[in-house]
Amino acid sequence: MTLRMNPYLFMDGNAKEAIQFYEKALDAKVVMVQTFGEMPANPDFPLPESARDRVSHANLIVGETVLMLSDTFPGQPVQSSNQVQICIMTDSAERAKQIYEALREGGKVVMPLQETFWSPAYGIVEDKYGVNWNISTEVEA
């Protein structure tokens, strides 16, 4: 039996922009992007024109992880929270710094990237989409 957990980010109409940002910041590979307009029509629930170009589902590969994104349906609010954060683990302090700097572009620093007792480079940043990222460098035991 296989069990896997994938982070799924919801955006408020800017998922296409976020996908391009994560492609650059995280060296993500876009596997697929589908808009609401590309989905099969459902006569019981006609699609409003304002939803047509929004992303209904996207898959990106980031390292060994699948990152999924979607826009909310028009009128559905996006609620940001620090309850859930995505932790990026790398074995290179230099790579941690690159990722941290890329994700903080247009966002805000929650904890500056620094050496800690458990990591040579650890920091927290909230990106410009309100997603909280923990960036950590693993050390060999």
mmCIF file of C-alpha atoms in Angstrom:
data_model
loop_
_atom_site.group_PDB
_atom_site.id
_atom_site.type_symbol
_atom_site.label_atom_id
_atom_site.label_comp_id
_atom_site.label_asym_id
_atom_site.label_seq_id
_atom_site.Cartn_x
_atom_site.Cartn_y
_atom_site.Cartn_z
ATOM 1 C CA MET A 1 0.000 0.000 0.000
ATOM 2 C CA THR A 2 1.286 3.420 -0.951
ATOM 3 C CA LEU A 3 0.549 6.543 1.023
ATOM 4 C CA ARG A 4 1.585 9.996 -0.141
ATOM 5 C CA MET A 5 0.748 13.533 0.924
ATOM 6 C CA ASN A 6 1.028 16.444 -1.498
ATOM 7 C CA PRO A 7 0.690 20.143 -0.673
ATOM 8 C CA TYR A 8 -2.236 21.772 -2.502
ATOM 9 C CA LEU A 9 -2.302 25.575 -2.794
ATOM 10 C CA PHE A 10 -5.466 27.545 -3.514
ATOM 11 C CA MET A 11 -5.192 30.922 -5.219
ATOM 12 C CA ASP A 12 -7.663 33.718 -5.873
ATOM 13 C CA GLY A 13 -7.448 33.971 -9.639
ATOM 14 C CA ASN A 14 -3.650 34.224 -9.826
ATOM 15 C CA ALA A 15 -2.676 30.539 -9.978
ATOM 16 C CA LYS A 16 -1.131 30.923 -13.471
ATOM 17 C CA GLU A 17 1.099 33.694 -12.145
ATOM 18 C CA ALA A 18 1.984 31.622 -9.058
ATOM 19 C CA ILE A 19 2.870 28.620 -11.241
ATOM 20 C CA GLN A 20 5.343 30.754 -13.199
ATOM 21 C CA PHE A 21 6.760 32.116 -9.928
ATOM 22 C CA TYR A 22 7.271 28.619 -8.455
ATOM 23 C CA GLU A 23 8.781 27.397 -11.730
ATOM 24 C CA LYS A 24 11.494 30.011 -11.310
ATOM 25 C CA ALA A 25 11.828 30.115 -7.496
ATOM 26 C CA LEU A 26 11.740 26.346 -6.909
ATOM 27 C CA ASP A 27 12.953 25.074 -10.285
ATOM 28 C CA ALA A 28 9.547 23.396 -10.573
ATOM 29 C CA LYS A 29 8.542 21.399 -13.632
ATOM 30 C CA VAL A 30 4.969 21.946 -14.790
ATOM 31 C CA VAL A 31 3.311 18.599 -15.466
ATOM 32 C CA MET A 32 -0.173 19.870 -16.281
ATOM 33 C CA VAL A 33 -2.423 22.907 -16.024
ATOM 34 C CA GLN A 34 -6.157 22.764 -16.708
ATOM 35 C CA THR A 35 -8.567 25.686 -16.577
ATOM 36 C CA PHE A 36 -12.210 25.528 -15.568
ATOM 37 C CA GLY A 37 -13.019 26.345 -19.218
ATOM 38 C CA GLU A 38 -11.202 23.201 -20.381
ATOM 39 C CA MET A 39 -13.297 20.941 -18.166
ATOM 40 C CA PRO A 40 -16.301 19.102 -19.628
ATOM 41 C CA ALA A 41 -19.420 21.269 -19.578
ATOM 42 C CA ASN A 42 -22.100 20.457 -17.023
ATOM 43 C CA PRO A 43 -25.547 21.751 -18.029
ATOM 44 C CA ASP A 44 -26.692 21.625 -14.381
ATOM 45 C CA PHE A 45 -23.909 24.022 -13.387
ATOM 46 C CA PRO A 46 -23.178 26.467 -16.211
ATOM 47 C CA LEU A 47 -19.690 27.941 -16.034
ATOM 48 C CA PRO A 48 -19.614 31.715 -15.583
ATOM 49 C CA GLU A 49 -17.354 33.571 -18.002
ATOM 50 C CA SER A 50 -15.319 34.908 -15.047
ATOM 51 C CA ALA A 51 -14.268 31.324 -14.174
ATOM 52 C CA ARG A 52 -13.293 30.183 -17.654
ATOM 53 C CA ASP A 53 -9.572 31.135 -17.497
ATOM 54 C CA ARG A 54 -9.016 30.267 -13.839
ATOM 55 C CA VAL A 55 -6.925 27.181 -13.078
ATOM 56 C CA SER A 56 -9.045 24.222 -11.970
ATOM 57 C CA HIS A 57 -5.997 22.005 -11.331
ATOM 58 C CA ALA A 58 -2.246 22.090 -11.863
ATOM 59 C CA ASN A 59 0.561 19.652 -11.001
ATOM 60 C CA LEU A 60 4.157 20.728 -10.586
ATOM 61 C CA ILE A 61 7.144 18.590 -9.682
ATOM 62 C CA VAL A 62 9.476 20.209 -7.165
ATOM 63 C CA GLY A 63 12.434 17.959 -6.451
ATOM 64 C CA GLU A 64 10.782 14.738 -5.279
ATOM 65 C CA THR A 65 7.443 16.367 -4.408
ATOM 66 C CA VAL A 66 4.232 17.013 -6.307
ATOM 67 C CA LEU A 67 2.894 20.522 -5.686
ATOM 68 C CA MET A 68 -0.721 21.078 -6.723
ATOM 69 C CA LEU A 69 -2.454 24.395 -7.342
ATOM 70 C CA SER A 70 -5.925 25.616 -8.159
ATOM 71 C CA ASP A 71 -7.788 28.880 -8.272
ATOM 72 C CA THR A 72 -10.912 29.206 -6.207
ATOM 73 C CA PHE A 73 -14.152 29.626 -8.085
ATOM 74 C CA PRO A 74 -15.064 33.320 -8.523
ATOM 75 C CA GLY A 75 -16.671 34.605 -5.337
ATOM 76 C CA GLN A 76 -15.068 31.950 -3.120
ATOM 77 C CA PRO A 77 -12.721 33.688 -0.699
ATOM 78 C CA VAL A 78 -9.168 32.481 -0.139
ATOM 79 C CA GLN A 79 -8.270 32.360 3.529
ATOM 80 C CA SER A 80 -4.606 32.576 4.496
ATOM 81 C CA SER A 81 -3.332 30.908 7.627
ATOM 82 C CA ASN A 82 -0.047 30.069 9.267
ATOM 83 C CA GLN A 83 -1.522 26.834 10.589
ATOM 84 C CA VAL A 84 0.026 24.887 7.712
ATOM 85 C CA GLN A 85 3.477 25.603 6.319
ATOM 86 C CA ILE A 86 5.498 23.842 3.655
ATOM 87 C CA CYS A 87 8.983 22.783 4.700
ATOM 88 C CA ILE A 88 11.616 22.548 1.987
ATOM 89 C CA MET A 89 14.569 20.349 2.908
ATOM 90 C CA THR A 90 17.858 20.532 1.059
ATOM 91 C CA ASP A 91 21.358 19.248 1.749
ATOM 92 C CA SER A 92 23.023 22.480 0.614
ATOM 93 C CA ALA A 93 23.085 25.754 2.568
ATOM 94 C CA GLU A 94 23.725 27.595 -0.705
ATOM 95 C CA ARG A 95 20.635 26.022 -2.298
ATOM 96 C CA ALA A 96 18.614 26.889 0.834
ATOM 97 C CA LYS A 97 19.719 30.515 0.458
ATOM 98 C CA GLN A 98 18.761 30.577 -3.251
ATOM 99 C CA ILE A 99 15.295 29.186 -2.515
ATOM 100 C CA TYR A 100 14.777 31.514 0.461
ATOM 101 C CA GLU A 101 15.752 34.593 -1.565
ATOM 102 C CA ALA A 102 13.561 33.577 -4.506
ATOM 103 C CA LEU A 103 10.485 32.905 -2.337
ATOM 104 C CA ARG A 104 10.807 36.142 -0.358
ATOM 105 C CA GLU A 105 10.688 38.225 -3.551
ATOM 106 C CA GLY A 106 7.531 40.291 -3.081
ATOM 107 C CA GLY A 107 6.787 38.475 0.183
ATOM 108 C CA LYS A 108 7.969 38.968 3.727
ATOM 109 C CA VAL A 109 10.537 37.490 6.057
ATOM 110 C CA VAL A 110 9.099 35.649 9.048
ATOM 111 C CA MET A 111 12.494 34.405 10.302
ATOM 112 C CA PRO A 112 15.750 35.438 8.641
ATOM 113 C CA LEU A 113 17.792 32.654 7.081
ATOM 114 C CA GLN A 114 20.408 31.763 9.671
ATOM 115 C CA GLU A 115 22.433 29.009 11.253
ATOM 116 C CA THR A 116 20.619 27.180 14.043
ATOM 117 C CA PHE A 117 21.626 24.320 16.303
ATOM 118 C CA TRP A 118 19.821 21.891 13.956
ATOM 119 C CA SER A 119 20.619 23.448 10.579
ATOM 120 C CA PRO A 120 23.389 25.438 8.915
ATOM 121 C CA ALA A 121 20.727 27.453 7.053
ATOM 122 C CA TYR A 122 17.134 27.724 8.300
ATOM 123 C CA GLY A 123 14.543 30.442 7.764
ATOM 124 C CA ILE A 124 10.849 31.096 7.254
ATOM 125 C CA VAL A 125 9.343 33.285 4.561
ATOM 126 C CA GLU A 126 5.794 34.118 3.517
ATOM 127 C CA ASP A 127 5.717 34.452 -0.251
ATOM 128 C CA LYS A 128 3.736 37.060 -2.178
ATOM 129 C CA TYR A 129 0.795 34.638 -2.381
ATOM 130 C CA GLY A 130 0.531 34.270 1.409
ATOM 131 C CA VAL A 131 2.084 30.781 1.489
ATOM 132 C CA ASN A 132 4.436 30.143 4.422
ATOM 133 C CA TRP A 133 7.642 28.248 3.644
ATOM 134 C CA ASN A 134 10.184 26.779 6.065
ATOM 135 C CA ILE A 135 13.528 26.381 4.346
ATOM 136 C CA SER A 136 15.956 24.043 6.100
ATOM 137 C CA THR A 137 19.314 22.481 5.387
ATOM 138 C CA GLU A 138 19.771 18.925 6.569
ATOM 139 C CA VAL A 139 23.019 17.841 8.157
ATOM 140 C CA GLU A 140 24.337 14.333 7.952
ATOM 141 C CA ALA A 141 24.245 12.504 11.270
#
